[in-house]
PDB file of C-alpha atoms in Angstrom:
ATOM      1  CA  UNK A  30       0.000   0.000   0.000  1.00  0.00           C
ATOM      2  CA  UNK A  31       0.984   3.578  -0.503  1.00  0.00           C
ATOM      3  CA  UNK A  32       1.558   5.971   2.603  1.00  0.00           C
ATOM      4  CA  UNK A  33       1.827   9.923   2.445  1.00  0.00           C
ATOM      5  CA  UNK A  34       4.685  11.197   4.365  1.00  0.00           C
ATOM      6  CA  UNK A  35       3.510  14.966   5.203  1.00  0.00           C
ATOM      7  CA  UNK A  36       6.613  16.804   6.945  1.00  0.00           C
ATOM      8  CA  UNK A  37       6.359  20.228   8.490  1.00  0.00           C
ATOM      9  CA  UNK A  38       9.397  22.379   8.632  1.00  0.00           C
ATOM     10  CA  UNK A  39      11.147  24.361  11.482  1.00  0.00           C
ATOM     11  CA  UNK A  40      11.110  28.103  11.036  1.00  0.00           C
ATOM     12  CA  UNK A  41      14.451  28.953   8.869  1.00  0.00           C
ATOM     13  CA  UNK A  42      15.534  25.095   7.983  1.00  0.00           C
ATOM     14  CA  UNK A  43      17.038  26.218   4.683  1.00  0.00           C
ATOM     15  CA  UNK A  44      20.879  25.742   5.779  1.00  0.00           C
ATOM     16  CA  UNK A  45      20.127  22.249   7.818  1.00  0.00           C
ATOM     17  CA  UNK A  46      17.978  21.411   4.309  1.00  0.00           C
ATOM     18  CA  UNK A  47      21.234  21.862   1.848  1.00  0.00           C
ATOM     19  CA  UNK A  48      23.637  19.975   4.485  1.00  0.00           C
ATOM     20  CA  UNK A  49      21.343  17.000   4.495  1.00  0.00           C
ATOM     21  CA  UNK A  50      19.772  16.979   1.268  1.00  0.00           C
ATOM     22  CA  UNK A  51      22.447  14.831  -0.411  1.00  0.00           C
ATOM     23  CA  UNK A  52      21.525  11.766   2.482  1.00  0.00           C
ATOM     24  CA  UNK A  53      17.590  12.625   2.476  1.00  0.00           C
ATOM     25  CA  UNK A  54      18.110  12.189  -1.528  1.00  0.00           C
ATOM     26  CA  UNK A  55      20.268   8.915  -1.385  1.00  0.00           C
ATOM     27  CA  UNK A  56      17.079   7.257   0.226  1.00  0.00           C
ATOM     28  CA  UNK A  57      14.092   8.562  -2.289  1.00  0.00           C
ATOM     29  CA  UNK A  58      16.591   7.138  -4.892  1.00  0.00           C
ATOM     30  CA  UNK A  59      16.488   4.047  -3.090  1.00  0.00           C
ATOM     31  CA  UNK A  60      12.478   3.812  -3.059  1.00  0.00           C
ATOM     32  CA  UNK A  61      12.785   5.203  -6.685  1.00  0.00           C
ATOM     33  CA  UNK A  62      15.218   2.205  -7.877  1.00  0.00           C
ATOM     34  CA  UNK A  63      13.427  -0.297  -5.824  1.00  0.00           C
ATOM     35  CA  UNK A  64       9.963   0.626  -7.885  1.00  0.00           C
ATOM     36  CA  UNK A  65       7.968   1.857  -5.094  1.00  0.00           C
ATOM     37  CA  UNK A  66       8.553   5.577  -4.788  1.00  0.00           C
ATOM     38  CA  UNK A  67       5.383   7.167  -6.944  1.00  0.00           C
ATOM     39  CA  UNK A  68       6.358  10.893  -5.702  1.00  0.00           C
ATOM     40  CA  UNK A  69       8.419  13.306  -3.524  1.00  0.00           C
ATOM     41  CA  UNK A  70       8.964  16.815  -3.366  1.00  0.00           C
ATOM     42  CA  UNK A  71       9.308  19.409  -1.133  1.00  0.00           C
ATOM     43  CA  UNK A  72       6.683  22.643  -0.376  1.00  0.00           C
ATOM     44  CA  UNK A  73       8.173  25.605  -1.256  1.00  0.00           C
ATOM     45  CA  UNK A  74       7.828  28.506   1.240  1.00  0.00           C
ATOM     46  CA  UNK A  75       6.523  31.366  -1.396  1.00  0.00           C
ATOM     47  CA  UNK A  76       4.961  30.652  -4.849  1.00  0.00           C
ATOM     48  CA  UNK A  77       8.276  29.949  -6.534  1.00  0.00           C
ATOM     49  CA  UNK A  78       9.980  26.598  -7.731  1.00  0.00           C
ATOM     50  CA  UNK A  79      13.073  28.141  -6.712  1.00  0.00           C
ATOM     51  CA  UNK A  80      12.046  30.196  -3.410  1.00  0.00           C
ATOM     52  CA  UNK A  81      15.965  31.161  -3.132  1.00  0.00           C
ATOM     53  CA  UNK A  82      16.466  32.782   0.815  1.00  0.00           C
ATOM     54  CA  UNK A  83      12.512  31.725   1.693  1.00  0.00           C
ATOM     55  CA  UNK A  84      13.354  28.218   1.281  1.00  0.00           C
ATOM     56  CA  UNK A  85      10.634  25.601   2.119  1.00  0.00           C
ATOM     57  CA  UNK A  86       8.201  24.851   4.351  1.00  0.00           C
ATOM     58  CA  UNK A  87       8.157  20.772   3.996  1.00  0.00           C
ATOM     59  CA  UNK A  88       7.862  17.983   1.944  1.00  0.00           C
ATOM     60  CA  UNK A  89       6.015  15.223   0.631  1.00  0.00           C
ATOM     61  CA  UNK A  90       6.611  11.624  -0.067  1.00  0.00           C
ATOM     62  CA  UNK A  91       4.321   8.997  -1.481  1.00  0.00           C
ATOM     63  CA  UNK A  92       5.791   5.732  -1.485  1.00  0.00           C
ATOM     64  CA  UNK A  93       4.934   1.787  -0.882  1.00  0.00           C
ATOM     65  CA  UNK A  94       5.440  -0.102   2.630  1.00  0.00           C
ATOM     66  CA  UNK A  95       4.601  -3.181   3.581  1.00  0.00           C
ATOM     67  CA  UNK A  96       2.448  -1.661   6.497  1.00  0.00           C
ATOM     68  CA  UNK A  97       2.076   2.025   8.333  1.00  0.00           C
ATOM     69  CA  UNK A  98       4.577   0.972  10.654  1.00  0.00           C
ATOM     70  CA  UNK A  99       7.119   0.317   8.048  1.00  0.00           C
ATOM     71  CA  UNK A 100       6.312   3.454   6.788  1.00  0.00           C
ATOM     72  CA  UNK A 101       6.592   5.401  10.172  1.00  0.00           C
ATOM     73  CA  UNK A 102      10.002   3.431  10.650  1.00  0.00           C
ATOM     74  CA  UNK A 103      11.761   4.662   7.388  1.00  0.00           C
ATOM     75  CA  UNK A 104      10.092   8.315   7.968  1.00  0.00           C
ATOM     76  CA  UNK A 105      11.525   8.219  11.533  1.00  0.00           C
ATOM     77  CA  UNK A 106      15.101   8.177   9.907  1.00  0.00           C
ATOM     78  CA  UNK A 107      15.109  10.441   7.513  1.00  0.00           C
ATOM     79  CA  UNK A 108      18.214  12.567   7.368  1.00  0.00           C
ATOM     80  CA  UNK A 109      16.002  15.719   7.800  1.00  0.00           C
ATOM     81  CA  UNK A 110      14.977  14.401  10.752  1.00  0.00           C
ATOM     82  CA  UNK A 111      18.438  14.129  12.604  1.00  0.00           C
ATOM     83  CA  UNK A 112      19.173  17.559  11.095  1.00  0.00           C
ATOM     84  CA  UNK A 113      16.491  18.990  13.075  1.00  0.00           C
ATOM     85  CA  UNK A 114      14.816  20.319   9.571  1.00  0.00           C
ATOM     86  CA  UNK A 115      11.367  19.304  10.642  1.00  0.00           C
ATOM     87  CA  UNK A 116       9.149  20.468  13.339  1.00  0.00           C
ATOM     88  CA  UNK A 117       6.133  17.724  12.583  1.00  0.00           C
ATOM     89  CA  UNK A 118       5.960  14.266  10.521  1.00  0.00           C
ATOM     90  CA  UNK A 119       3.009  12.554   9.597  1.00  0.00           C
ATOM     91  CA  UNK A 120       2.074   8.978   7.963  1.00  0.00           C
ATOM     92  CA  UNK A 121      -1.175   8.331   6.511  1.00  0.00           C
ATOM     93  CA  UNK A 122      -2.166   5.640   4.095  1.00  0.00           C
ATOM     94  CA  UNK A 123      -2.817   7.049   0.657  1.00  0.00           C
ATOM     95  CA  UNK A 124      -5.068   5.271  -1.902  1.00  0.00           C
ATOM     96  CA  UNK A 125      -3.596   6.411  -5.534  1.00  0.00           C
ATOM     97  CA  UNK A 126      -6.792   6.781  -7.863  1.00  0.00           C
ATOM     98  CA  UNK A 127      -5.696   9.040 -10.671  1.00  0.00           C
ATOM     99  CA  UNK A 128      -3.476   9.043 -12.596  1.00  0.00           C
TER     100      UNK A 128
END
């Protein structure tokens, strides 16, 4: 089943974003290579897709797992996570009907 990853940033996480972005990355390419990653993106924090200084104000990440607490496990150690980036993380099942 899919599951929605819906993370909240801290106020100002731009510079703990870019020093963990290259780990956080490493592991959507995992889910991407392994098939099960359908999509992930981050929210930026004015109506830009590059919001320069604003920076962002989370991310999300659709994805398959064997169960929500599979899910909640890999969202747990995210890289943004130990970098303090987000503020809030939550993991809801998502049932994909379009496309």
């Amino acid at each position: 089943m899919y599951y929605a990853i819906i993370s909240d940033d801290v106020e100002a996480s731009l510079t703990q974003r870019t020093q963990a972005r290259p780990a956080h990355l490493a592991r959507l390419e995992d889910l991407r290579d392994e098939g099960r990653l359908l999509l992930a993106g981050p929210h930026p924090s004015i109506d830009a897709d590059d919001p320069g200084p604003a920076g962002f104000s989370g991310s999300l990440v659709i994805a398959e797992f064997d169960s929500l607490e599979s899910a909640q496990a890999w969202a747990d150690e995210d890289p943004y996570v130990a970098a303090g980036v987000y503020e809030r993380v939550r993991v809801k099942p998502f049932k994909r009907v379009l496309p």
